[in-house]
mmCIF file of C-alpha atoms in Angstrom:
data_model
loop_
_atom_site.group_PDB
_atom_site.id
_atom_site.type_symbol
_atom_site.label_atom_id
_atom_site.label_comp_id
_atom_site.label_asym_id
_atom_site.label_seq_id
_atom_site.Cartn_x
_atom_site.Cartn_y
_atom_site.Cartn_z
ATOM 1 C CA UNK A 1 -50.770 -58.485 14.089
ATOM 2 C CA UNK A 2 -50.001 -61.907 14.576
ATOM 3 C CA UNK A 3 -53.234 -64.661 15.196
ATOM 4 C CA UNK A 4 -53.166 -68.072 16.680
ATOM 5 C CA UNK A 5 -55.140 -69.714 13.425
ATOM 6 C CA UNK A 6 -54.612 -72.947 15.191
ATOM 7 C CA UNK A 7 -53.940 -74.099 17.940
ATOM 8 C CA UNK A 8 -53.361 -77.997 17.890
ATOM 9 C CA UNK A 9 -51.697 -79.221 21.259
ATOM 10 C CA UNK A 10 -49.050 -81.230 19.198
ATOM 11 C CA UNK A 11 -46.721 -83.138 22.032
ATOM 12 C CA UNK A 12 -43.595 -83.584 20.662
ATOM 13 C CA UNK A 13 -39.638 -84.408 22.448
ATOM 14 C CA UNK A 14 -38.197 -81.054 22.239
ATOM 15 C CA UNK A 15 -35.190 -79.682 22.849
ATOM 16 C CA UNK A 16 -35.729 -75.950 23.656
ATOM 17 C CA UNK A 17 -32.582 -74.059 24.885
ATOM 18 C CA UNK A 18 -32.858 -70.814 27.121
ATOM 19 C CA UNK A 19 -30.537 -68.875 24.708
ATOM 20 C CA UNK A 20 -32.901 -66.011 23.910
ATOM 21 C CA UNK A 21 -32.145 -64.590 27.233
ATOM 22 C CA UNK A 22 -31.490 -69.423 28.250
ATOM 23 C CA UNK A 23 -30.089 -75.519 19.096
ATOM 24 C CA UNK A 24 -27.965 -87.873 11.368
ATOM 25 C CA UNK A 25 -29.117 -90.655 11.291
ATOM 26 C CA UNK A 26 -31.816 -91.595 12.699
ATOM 27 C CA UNK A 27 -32.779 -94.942 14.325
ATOM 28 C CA UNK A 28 -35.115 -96.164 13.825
ATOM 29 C CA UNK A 29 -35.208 -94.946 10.058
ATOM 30 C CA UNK A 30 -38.442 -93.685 10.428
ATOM 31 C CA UNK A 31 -39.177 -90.672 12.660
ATOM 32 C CA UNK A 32 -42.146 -91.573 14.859
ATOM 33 C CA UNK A 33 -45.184 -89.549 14.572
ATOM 34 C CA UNK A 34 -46.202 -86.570 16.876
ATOM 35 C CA UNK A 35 -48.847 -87.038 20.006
ATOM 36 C CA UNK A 36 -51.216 -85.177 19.440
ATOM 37 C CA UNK A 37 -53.603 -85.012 22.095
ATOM 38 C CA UNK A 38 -56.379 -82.740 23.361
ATOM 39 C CA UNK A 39 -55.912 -83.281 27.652
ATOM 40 C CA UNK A 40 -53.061 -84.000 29.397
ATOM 41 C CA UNK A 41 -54.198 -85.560 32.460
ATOM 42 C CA UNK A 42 -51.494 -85.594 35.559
ATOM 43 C CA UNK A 43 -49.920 -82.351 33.833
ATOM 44 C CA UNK A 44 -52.670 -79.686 34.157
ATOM 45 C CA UNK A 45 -50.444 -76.331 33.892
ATOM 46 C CA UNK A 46 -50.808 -77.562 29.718
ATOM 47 C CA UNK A 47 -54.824 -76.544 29.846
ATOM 48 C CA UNK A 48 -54.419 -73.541 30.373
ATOM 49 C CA UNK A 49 -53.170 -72.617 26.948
ATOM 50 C CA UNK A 50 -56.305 -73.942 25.920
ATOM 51 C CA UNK A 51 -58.051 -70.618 27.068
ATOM 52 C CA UNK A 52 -55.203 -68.353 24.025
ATOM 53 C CA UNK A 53 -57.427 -69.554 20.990
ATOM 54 C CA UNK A 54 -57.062 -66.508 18.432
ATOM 55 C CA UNK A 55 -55.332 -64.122 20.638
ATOM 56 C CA UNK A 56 -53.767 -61.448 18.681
ATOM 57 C CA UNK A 57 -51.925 -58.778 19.937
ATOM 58 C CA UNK A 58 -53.624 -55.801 22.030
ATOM 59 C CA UNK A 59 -56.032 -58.665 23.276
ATOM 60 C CA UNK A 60 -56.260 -59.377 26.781
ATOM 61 C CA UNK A 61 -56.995 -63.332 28.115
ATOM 62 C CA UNK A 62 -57.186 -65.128 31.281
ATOM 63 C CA UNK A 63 -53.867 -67.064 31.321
ATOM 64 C CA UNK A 64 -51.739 -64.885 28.996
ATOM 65 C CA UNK A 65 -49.773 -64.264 32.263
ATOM 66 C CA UNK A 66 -49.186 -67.985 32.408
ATOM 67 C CA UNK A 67 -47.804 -68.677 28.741
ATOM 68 C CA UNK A 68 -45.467 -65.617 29.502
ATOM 69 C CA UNK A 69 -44.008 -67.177 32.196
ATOM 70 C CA UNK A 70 -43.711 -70.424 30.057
ATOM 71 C CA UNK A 71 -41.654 -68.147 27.594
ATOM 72 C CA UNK A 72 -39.451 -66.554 30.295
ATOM 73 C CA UNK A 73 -38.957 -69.878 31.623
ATOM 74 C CA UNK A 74 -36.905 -71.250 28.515
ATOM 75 C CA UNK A 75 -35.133 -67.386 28.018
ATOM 76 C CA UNK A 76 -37.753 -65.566 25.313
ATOM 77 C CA UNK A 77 -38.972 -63.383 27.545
ATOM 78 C CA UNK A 78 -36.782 -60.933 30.772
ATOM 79 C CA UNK A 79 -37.759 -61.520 34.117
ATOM 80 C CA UNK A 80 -40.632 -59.825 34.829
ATOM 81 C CA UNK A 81 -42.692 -59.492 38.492
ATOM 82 C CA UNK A 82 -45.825 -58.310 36.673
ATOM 83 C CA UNK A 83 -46.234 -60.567 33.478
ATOM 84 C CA UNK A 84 -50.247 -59.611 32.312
ATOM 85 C CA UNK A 85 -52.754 -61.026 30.620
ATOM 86 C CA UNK A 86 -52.388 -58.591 27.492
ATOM 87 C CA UNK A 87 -51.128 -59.864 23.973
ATOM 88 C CA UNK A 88 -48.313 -57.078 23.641
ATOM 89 C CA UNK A 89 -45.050 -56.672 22.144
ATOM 90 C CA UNK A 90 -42.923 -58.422 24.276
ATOM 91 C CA UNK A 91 -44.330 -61.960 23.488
ATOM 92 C CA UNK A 92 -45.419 -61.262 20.091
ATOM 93 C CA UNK A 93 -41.221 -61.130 19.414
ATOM 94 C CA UNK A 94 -40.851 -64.277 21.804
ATOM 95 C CA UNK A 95 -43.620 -65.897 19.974
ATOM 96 C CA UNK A 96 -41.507 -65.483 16.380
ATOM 97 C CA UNK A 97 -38.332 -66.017 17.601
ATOM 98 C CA UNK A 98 -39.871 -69.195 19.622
ATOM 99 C CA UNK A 99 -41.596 -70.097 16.300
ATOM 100 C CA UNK A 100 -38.303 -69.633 14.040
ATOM 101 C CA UNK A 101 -36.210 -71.430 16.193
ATOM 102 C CA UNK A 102 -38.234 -74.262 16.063
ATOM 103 C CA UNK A 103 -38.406 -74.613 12.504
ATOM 104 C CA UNK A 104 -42.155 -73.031 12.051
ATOM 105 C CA UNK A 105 -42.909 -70.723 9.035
ATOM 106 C CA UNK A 106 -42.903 -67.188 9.889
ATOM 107 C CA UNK A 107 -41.900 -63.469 8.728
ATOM 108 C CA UNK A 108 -38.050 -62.486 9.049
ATOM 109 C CA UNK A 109 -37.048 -61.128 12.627
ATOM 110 C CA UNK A 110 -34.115 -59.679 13.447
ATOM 111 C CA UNK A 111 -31.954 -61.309 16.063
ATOM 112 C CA UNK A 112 -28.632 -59.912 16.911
ATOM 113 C CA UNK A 113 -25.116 -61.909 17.334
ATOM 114 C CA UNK A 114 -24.738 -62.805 20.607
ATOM 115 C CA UNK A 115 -21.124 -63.413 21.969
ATOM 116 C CA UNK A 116 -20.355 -67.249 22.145
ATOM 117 C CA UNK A 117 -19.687 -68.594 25.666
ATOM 118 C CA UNK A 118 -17.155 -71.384 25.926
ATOM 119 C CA UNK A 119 -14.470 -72.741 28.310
ATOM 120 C CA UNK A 120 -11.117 -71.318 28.319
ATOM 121 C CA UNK A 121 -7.741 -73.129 28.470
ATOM 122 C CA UNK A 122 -5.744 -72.389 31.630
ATOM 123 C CA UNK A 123 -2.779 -70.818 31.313
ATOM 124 C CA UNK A 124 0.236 -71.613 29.251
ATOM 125 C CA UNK A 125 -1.952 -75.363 28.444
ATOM 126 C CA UNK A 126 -1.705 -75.866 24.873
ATOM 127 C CA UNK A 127 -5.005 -78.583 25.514
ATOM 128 C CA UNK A 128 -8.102 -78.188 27.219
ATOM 129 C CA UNK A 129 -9.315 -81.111 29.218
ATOM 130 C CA UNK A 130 -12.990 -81.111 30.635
ATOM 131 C CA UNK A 131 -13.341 -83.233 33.719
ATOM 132 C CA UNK A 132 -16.612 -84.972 34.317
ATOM 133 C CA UNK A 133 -18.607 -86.759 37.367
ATOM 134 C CA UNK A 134 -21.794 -88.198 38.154
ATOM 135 C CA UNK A 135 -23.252 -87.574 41.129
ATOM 136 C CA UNK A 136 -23.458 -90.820 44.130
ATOM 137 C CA UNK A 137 -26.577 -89.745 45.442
ATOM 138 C CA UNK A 138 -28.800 -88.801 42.649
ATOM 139 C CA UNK A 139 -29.038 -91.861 40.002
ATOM 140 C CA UNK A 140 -31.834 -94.023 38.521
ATOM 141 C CA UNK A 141 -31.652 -97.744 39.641
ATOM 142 C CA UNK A 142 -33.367 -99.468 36.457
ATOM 143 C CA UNK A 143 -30.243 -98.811 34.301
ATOM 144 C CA UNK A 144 -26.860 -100.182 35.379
ATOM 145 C CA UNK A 145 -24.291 -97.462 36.271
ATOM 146 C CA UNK A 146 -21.811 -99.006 33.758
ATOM 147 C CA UNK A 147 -24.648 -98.115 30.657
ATOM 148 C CA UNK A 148 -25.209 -94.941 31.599
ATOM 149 C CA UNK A 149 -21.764 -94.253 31.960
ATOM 150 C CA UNK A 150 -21.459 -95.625 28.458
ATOM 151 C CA UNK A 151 -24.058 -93.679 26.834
ATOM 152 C CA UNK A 152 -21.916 -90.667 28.283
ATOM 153 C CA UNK A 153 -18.836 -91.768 27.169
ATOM 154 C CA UNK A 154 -19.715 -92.322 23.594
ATOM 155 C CA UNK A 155 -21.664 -89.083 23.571
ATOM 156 C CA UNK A 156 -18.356 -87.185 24.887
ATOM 157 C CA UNK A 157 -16.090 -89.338 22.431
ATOM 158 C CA UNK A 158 -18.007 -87.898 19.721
ATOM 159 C CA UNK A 159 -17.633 -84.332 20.150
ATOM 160 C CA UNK A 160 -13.771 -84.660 21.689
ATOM 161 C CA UNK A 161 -13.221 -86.288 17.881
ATOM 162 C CA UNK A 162 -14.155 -82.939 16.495
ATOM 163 C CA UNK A 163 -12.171 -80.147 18.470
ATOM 164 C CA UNK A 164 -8.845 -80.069 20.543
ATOM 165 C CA UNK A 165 -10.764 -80.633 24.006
ATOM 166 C CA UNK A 166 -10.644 -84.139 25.888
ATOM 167 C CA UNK A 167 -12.852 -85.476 28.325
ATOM 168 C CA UNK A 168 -12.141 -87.146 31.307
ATOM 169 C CA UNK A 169 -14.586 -89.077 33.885
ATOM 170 C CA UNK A 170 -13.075 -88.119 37.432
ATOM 171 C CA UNK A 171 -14.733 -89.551 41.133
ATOM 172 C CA UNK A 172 -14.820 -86.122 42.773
ATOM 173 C CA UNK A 173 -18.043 -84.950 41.457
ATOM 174 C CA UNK A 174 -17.665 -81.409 43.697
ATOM 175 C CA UNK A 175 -14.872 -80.230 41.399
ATOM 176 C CA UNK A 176 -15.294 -81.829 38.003
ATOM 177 C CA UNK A 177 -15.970 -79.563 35.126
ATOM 178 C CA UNK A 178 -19.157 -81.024 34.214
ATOM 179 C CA UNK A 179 -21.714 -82.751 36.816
ATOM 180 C CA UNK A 180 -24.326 -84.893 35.934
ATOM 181 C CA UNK A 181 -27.105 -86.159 37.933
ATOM 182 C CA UNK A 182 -30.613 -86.817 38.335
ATOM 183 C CA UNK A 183 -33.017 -85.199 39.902
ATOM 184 C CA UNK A 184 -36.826 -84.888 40.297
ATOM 185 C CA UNK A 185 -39.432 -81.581 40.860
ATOM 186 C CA UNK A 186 -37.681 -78.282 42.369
ATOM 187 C CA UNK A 187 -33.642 -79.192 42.974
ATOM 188 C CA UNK A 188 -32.302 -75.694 44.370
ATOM 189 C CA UNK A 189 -30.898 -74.812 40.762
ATOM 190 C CA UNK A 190 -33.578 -72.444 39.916
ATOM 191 C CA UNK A 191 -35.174 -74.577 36.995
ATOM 192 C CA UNK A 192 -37.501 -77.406 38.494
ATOM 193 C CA UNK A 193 -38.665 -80.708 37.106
ATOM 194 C CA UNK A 194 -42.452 -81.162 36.465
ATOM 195 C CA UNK A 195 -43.082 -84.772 36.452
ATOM 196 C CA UNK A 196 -43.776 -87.257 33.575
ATOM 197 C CA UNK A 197 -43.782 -85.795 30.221
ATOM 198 C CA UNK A 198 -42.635 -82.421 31.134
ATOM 199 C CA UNK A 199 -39.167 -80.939 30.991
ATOM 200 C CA UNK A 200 -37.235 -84.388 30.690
ATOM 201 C CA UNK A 201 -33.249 -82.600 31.245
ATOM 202 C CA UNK A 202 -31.045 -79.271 31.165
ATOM 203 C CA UNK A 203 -27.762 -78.070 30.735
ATOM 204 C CA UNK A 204 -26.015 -75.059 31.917
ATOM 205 C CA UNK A 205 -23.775 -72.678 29.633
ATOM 206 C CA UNK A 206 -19.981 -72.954 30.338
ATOM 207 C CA UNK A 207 -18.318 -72.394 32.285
ATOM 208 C CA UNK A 208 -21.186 -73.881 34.387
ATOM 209 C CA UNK A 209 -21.033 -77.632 33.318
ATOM 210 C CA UNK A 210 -24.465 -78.698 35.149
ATOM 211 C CA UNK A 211 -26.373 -81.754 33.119
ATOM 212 C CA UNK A 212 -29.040 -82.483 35.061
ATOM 213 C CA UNK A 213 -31.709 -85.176 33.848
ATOM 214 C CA UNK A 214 -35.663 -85.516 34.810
ATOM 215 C CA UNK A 215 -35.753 -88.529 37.003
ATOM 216 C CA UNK A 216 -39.204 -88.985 37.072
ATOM 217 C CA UNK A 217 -38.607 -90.083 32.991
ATOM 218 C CA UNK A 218 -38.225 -93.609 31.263
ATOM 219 C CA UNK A 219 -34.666 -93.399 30.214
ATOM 220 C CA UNK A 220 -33.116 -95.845 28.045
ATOM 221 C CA UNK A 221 -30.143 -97.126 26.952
ATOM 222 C CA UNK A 222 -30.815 -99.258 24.161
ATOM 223 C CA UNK A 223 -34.820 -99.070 23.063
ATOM 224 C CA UNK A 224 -35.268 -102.669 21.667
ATOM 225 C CA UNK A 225 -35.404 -103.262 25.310
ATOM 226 C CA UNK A 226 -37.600 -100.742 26.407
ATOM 227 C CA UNK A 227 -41.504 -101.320 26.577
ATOM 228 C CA UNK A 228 -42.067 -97.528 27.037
ATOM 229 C CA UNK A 229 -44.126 -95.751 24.450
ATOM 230 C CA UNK A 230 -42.466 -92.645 25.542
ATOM 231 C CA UNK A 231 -38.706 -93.763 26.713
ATOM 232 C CA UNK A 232 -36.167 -91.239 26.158
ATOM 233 C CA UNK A 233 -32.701 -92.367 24.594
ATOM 234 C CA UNK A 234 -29.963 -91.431 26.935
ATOM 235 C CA UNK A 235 -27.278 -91.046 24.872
ATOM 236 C CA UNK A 236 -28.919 -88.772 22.377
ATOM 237 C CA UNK A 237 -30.377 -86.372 24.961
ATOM 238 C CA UNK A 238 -26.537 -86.461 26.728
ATOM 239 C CA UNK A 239 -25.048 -85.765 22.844
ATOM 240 C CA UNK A 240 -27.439 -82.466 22.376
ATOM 241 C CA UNK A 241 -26.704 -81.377 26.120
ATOM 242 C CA UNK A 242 -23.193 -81.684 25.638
ATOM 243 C CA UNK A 243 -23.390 -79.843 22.660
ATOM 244 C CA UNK A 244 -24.728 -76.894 24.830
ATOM 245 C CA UNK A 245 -22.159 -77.143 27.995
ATOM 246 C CA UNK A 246 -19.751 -76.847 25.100
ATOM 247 C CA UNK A 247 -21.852 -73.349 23.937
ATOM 248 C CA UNK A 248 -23.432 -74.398 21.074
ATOM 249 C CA UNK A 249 -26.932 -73.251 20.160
ATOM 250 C CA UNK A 250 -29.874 -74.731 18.681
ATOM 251 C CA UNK A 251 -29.782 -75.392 15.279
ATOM 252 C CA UNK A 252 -32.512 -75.323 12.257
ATOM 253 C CA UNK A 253 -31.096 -78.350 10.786
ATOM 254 C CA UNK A 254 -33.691 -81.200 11.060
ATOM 255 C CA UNK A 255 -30.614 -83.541 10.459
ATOM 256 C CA UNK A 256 -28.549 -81.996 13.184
ATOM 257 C CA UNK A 257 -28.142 -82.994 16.430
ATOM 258 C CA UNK A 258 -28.833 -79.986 18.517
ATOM 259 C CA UNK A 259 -31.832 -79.470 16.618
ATOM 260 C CA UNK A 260 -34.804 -78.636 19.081
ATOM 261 C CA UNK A 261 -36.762 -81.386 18.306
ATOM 262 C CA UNK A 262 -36.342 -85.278 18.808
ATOM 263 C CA UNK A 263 -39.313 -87.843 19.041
ATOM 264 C CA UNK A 264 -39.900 -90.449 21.424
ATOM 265 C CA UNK A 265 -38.163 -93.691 21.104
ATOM 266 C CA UNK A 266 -35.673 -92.158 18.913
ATOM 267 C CA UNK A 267 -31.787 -92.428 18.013
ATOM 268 C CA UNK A 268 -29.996 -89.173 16.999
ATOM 269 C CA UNK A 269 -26.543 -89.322 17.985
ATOM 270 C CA UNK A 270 -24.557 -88.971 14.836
ATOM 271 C CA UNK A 271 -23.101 -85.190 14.029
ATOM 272 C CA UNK A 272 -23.900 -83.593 11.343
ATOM 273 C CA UNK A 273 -21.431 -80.721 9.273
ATOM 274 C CA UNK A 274 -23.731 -78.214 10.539
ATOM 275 C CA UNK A 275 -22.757 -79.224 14.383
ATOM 276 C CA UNK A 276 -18.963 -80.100 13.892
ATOM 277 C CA UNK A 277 -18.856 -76.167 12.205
ATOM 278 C CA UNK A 278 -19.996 -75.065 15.288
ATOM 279 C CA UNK A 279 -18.104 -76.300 18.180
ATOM 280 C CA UNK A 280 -15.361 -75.801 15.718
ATOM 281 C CA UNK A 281 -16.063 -72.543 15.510
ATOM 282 C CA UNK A 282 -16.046 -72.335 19.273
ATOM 283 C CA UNK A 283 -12.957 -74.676 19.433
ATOM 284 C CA UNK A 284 -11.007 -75.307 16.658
ATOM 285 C CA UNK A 285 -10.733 -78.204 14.761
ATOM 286 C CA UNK A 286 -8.938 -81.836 15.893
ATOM 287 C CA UNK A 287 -6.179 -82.233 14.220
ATOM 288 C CA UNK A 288 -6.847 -86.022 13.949
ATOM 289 C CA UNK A 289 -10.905 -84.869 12.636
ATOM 290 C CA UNK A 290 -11.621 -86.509 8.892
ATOM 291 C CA UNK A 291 -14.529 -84.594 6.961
ATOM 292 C CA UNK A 292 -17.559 -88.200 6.187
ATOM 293 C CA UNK A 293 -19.677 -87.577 3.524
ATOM 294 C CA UNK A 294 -22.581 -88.768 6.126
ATOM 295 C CA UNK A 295 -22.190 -85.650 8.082
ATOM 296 C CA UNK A 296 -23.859 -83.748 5.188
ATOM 297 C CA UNK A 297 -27.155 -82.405 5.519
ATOM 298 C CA UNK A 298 -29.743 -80.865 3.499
ATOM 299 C CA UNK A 299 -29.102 -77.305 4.620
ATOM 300 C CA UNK A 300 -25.574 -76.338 4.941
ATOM 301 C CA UNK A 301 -25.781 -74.442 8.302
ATOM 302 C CA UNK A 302 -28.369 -73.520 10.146
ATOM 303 C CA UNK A 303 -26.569 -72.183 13.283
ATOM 304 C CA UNK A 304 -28.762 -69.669 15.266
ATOM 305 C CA UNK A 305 -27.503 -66.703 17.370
ATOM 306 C CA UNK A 306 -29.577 -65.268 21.061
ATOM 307 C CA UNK A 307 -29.452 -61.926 22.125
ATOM 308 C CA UNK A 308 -26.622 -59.670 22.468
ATOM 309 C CA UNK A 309 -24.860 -59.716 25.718
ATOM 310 C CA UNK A 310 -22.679 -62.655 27.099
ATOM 311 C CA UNK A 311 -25.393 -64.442 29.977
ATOM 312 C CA UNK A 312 -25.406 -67.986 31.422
ATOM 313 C CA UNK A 313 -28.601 -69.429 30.039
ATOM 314 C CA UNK A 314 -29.709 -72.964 30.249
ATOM 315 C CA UNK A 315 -31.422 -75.124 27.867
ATOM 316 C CA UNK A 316 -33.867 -77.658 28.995
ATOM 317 C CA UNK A 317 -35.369 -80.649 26.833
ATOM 318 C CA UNK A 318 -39.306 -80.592 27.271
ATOM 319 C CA UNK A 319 -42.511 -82.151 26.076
ATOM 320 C CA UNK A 320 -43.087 -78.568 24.044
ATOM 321 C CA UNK A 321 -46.804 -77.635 23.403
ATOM 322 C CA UNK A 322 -46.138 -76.479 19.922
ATOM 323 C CA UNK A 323 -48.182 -73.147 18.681
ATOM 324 C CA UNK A 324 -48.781 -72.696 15.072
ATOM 325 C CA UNK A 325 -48.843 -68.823 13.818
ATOM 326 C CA UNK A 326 -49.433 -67.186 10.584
#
């Protein structure tokens, strides 16, 4: 049996990636501290977990129900019309695969190879080119058009410098490859926004290509010029949710950028060996790529693998209420 032996509300900017059936340098050099916090006023669905204080398995709480659905939101847990209040086995095994993919002690699980989605070539192409938009009608208005575009470019320049796929920016947002957009609360794609300090973007597996980012956020484009305690940089968020319309996972290297974690006001666009093996992996390699000795980290792969079946899943970037488990 696994207990809750704490249960610290620790607010951190996550990047949590529905893969479980749907994962550097750093600027500024140090990482900014966690929020930790006891209420969260203006985001009430978050006190509720307050009620799962050293629930163990075979116990049965008010509001249980609730963190299942927070698990089957992000992919842990199926789809269930009858989630309970009963600790059972079912999120015990979303709890430990939540808590390993997120870089949390905890005993071995077993999680099987999943089959890797990516996009496919057309026929008799020897390239594959990925056309993207952004969408007219749902922008932010504090950041020029010409940044954001920007932060996306560099973002896509990155990854096309990796693997044989180019990226190109295309007016018809209806038929591009990948759309981008944002969007506030519940926008008809089955995963809704919650407001301030809740799930800040997602991404859809290929060959889906949705990017859609939390509105209702304080995005920036270059921090020194943001105020915000809690801006979000736009180009690192678009670099990890590239990485997943491409079909990479989450990764358990801190260095990494699709690691699931990324604090406020921070800069983590650079990729590390532990992300260039995996699109490559996915891809192939650019023939024009040349190995840095920056893209070292401290672990020399820490790709992670879902569940066995090919599935569209998405993977959202949220402020995470992180549990800690023995």
């Amino acid at each position: 049996m696994y207990r809750f032996f704490c249960y610290t509300i620790c607010f951190s900017l996550s990047l949590i990636q529905s893969l479980f059936p749907a994962t550097t340098t750093v600027i500024p050099p140090t990482t900014p501290p966690e929020i930790n916090v006891k209420n969260i006023s203006g985001n009430p669905k978050w006190h509720g977990f307050s009620k799962l204080i050293d629930a163990g398995k075979g116990d049965h709480f008010s509001g249980m129900s609730e963190l299942k659905r927070y698990f089957h939101r992000f992919g842990y847990l199926e789809a269930d019309d009858n989630f309970t209040d009963v600790f059972d086995d079912t999120l015990e095994t979303a709890v430990l695969t939540y808590q390993k993919n997120s870089g949390y002690p905890s005993p071995e699980i077993s999680i099987p190879t999943r089959g890797e989605p990516r996009w496919r070539k057309a026929e008799k192409s020897e390239t594959l080119t990925l056309t993207y938009a952004f969408s007219d009608s749902h922008m932010i208005n504090y950041l020029s058009y010409s940044d954001i575009r920007g932060a996306f470019q560099r973002s896509f320049t990155r990854w096309a410098s990796t693997i044989p796929v180019s990226f190109s920016e295309v007016d018809d947002y209806r038929k591009a490859d990948i759309k981008i957009a944002f969007y506030q609360g519940d926008h008809g794609d089955g995963v809704a926004f919650d407001g301030v300090l809740g799930v800040l973007a997602h991404a859809f597996s290929p060959e889906n290509g949705r990017l859609h980012l939390d509105m209702a956020e304080t995005w920036a484009v270059d921090l020194k010029s943001s105020r915000s305690s809690v801006a979000v940089d736009l180009e690192s968020v678009a670099t990890h949710e590239i990485g997943h319309i491409l079909g990479l996972a989450h990764s358990s290297v801190k260095e990494a950028v699709m690691y699931p974690s990324l604090g406020p006001r921070t800069v983590k666009v650079d990729l590390k060996m532990d992300d260039v093996t995996g699109v490559q992996k996915l891809y192939g390699s650019n023939p024009n790529f040349r190995y840095s000795p920056s893209m070292e980290s401290d672990i020399s792969s820490g790709r992670r693998c879902g569940t066995g079946k090919r599935v569209m899943w998405v993977t959202s970037l949220v402020l995470l209420v992180s549990f800690l488990f023995w």
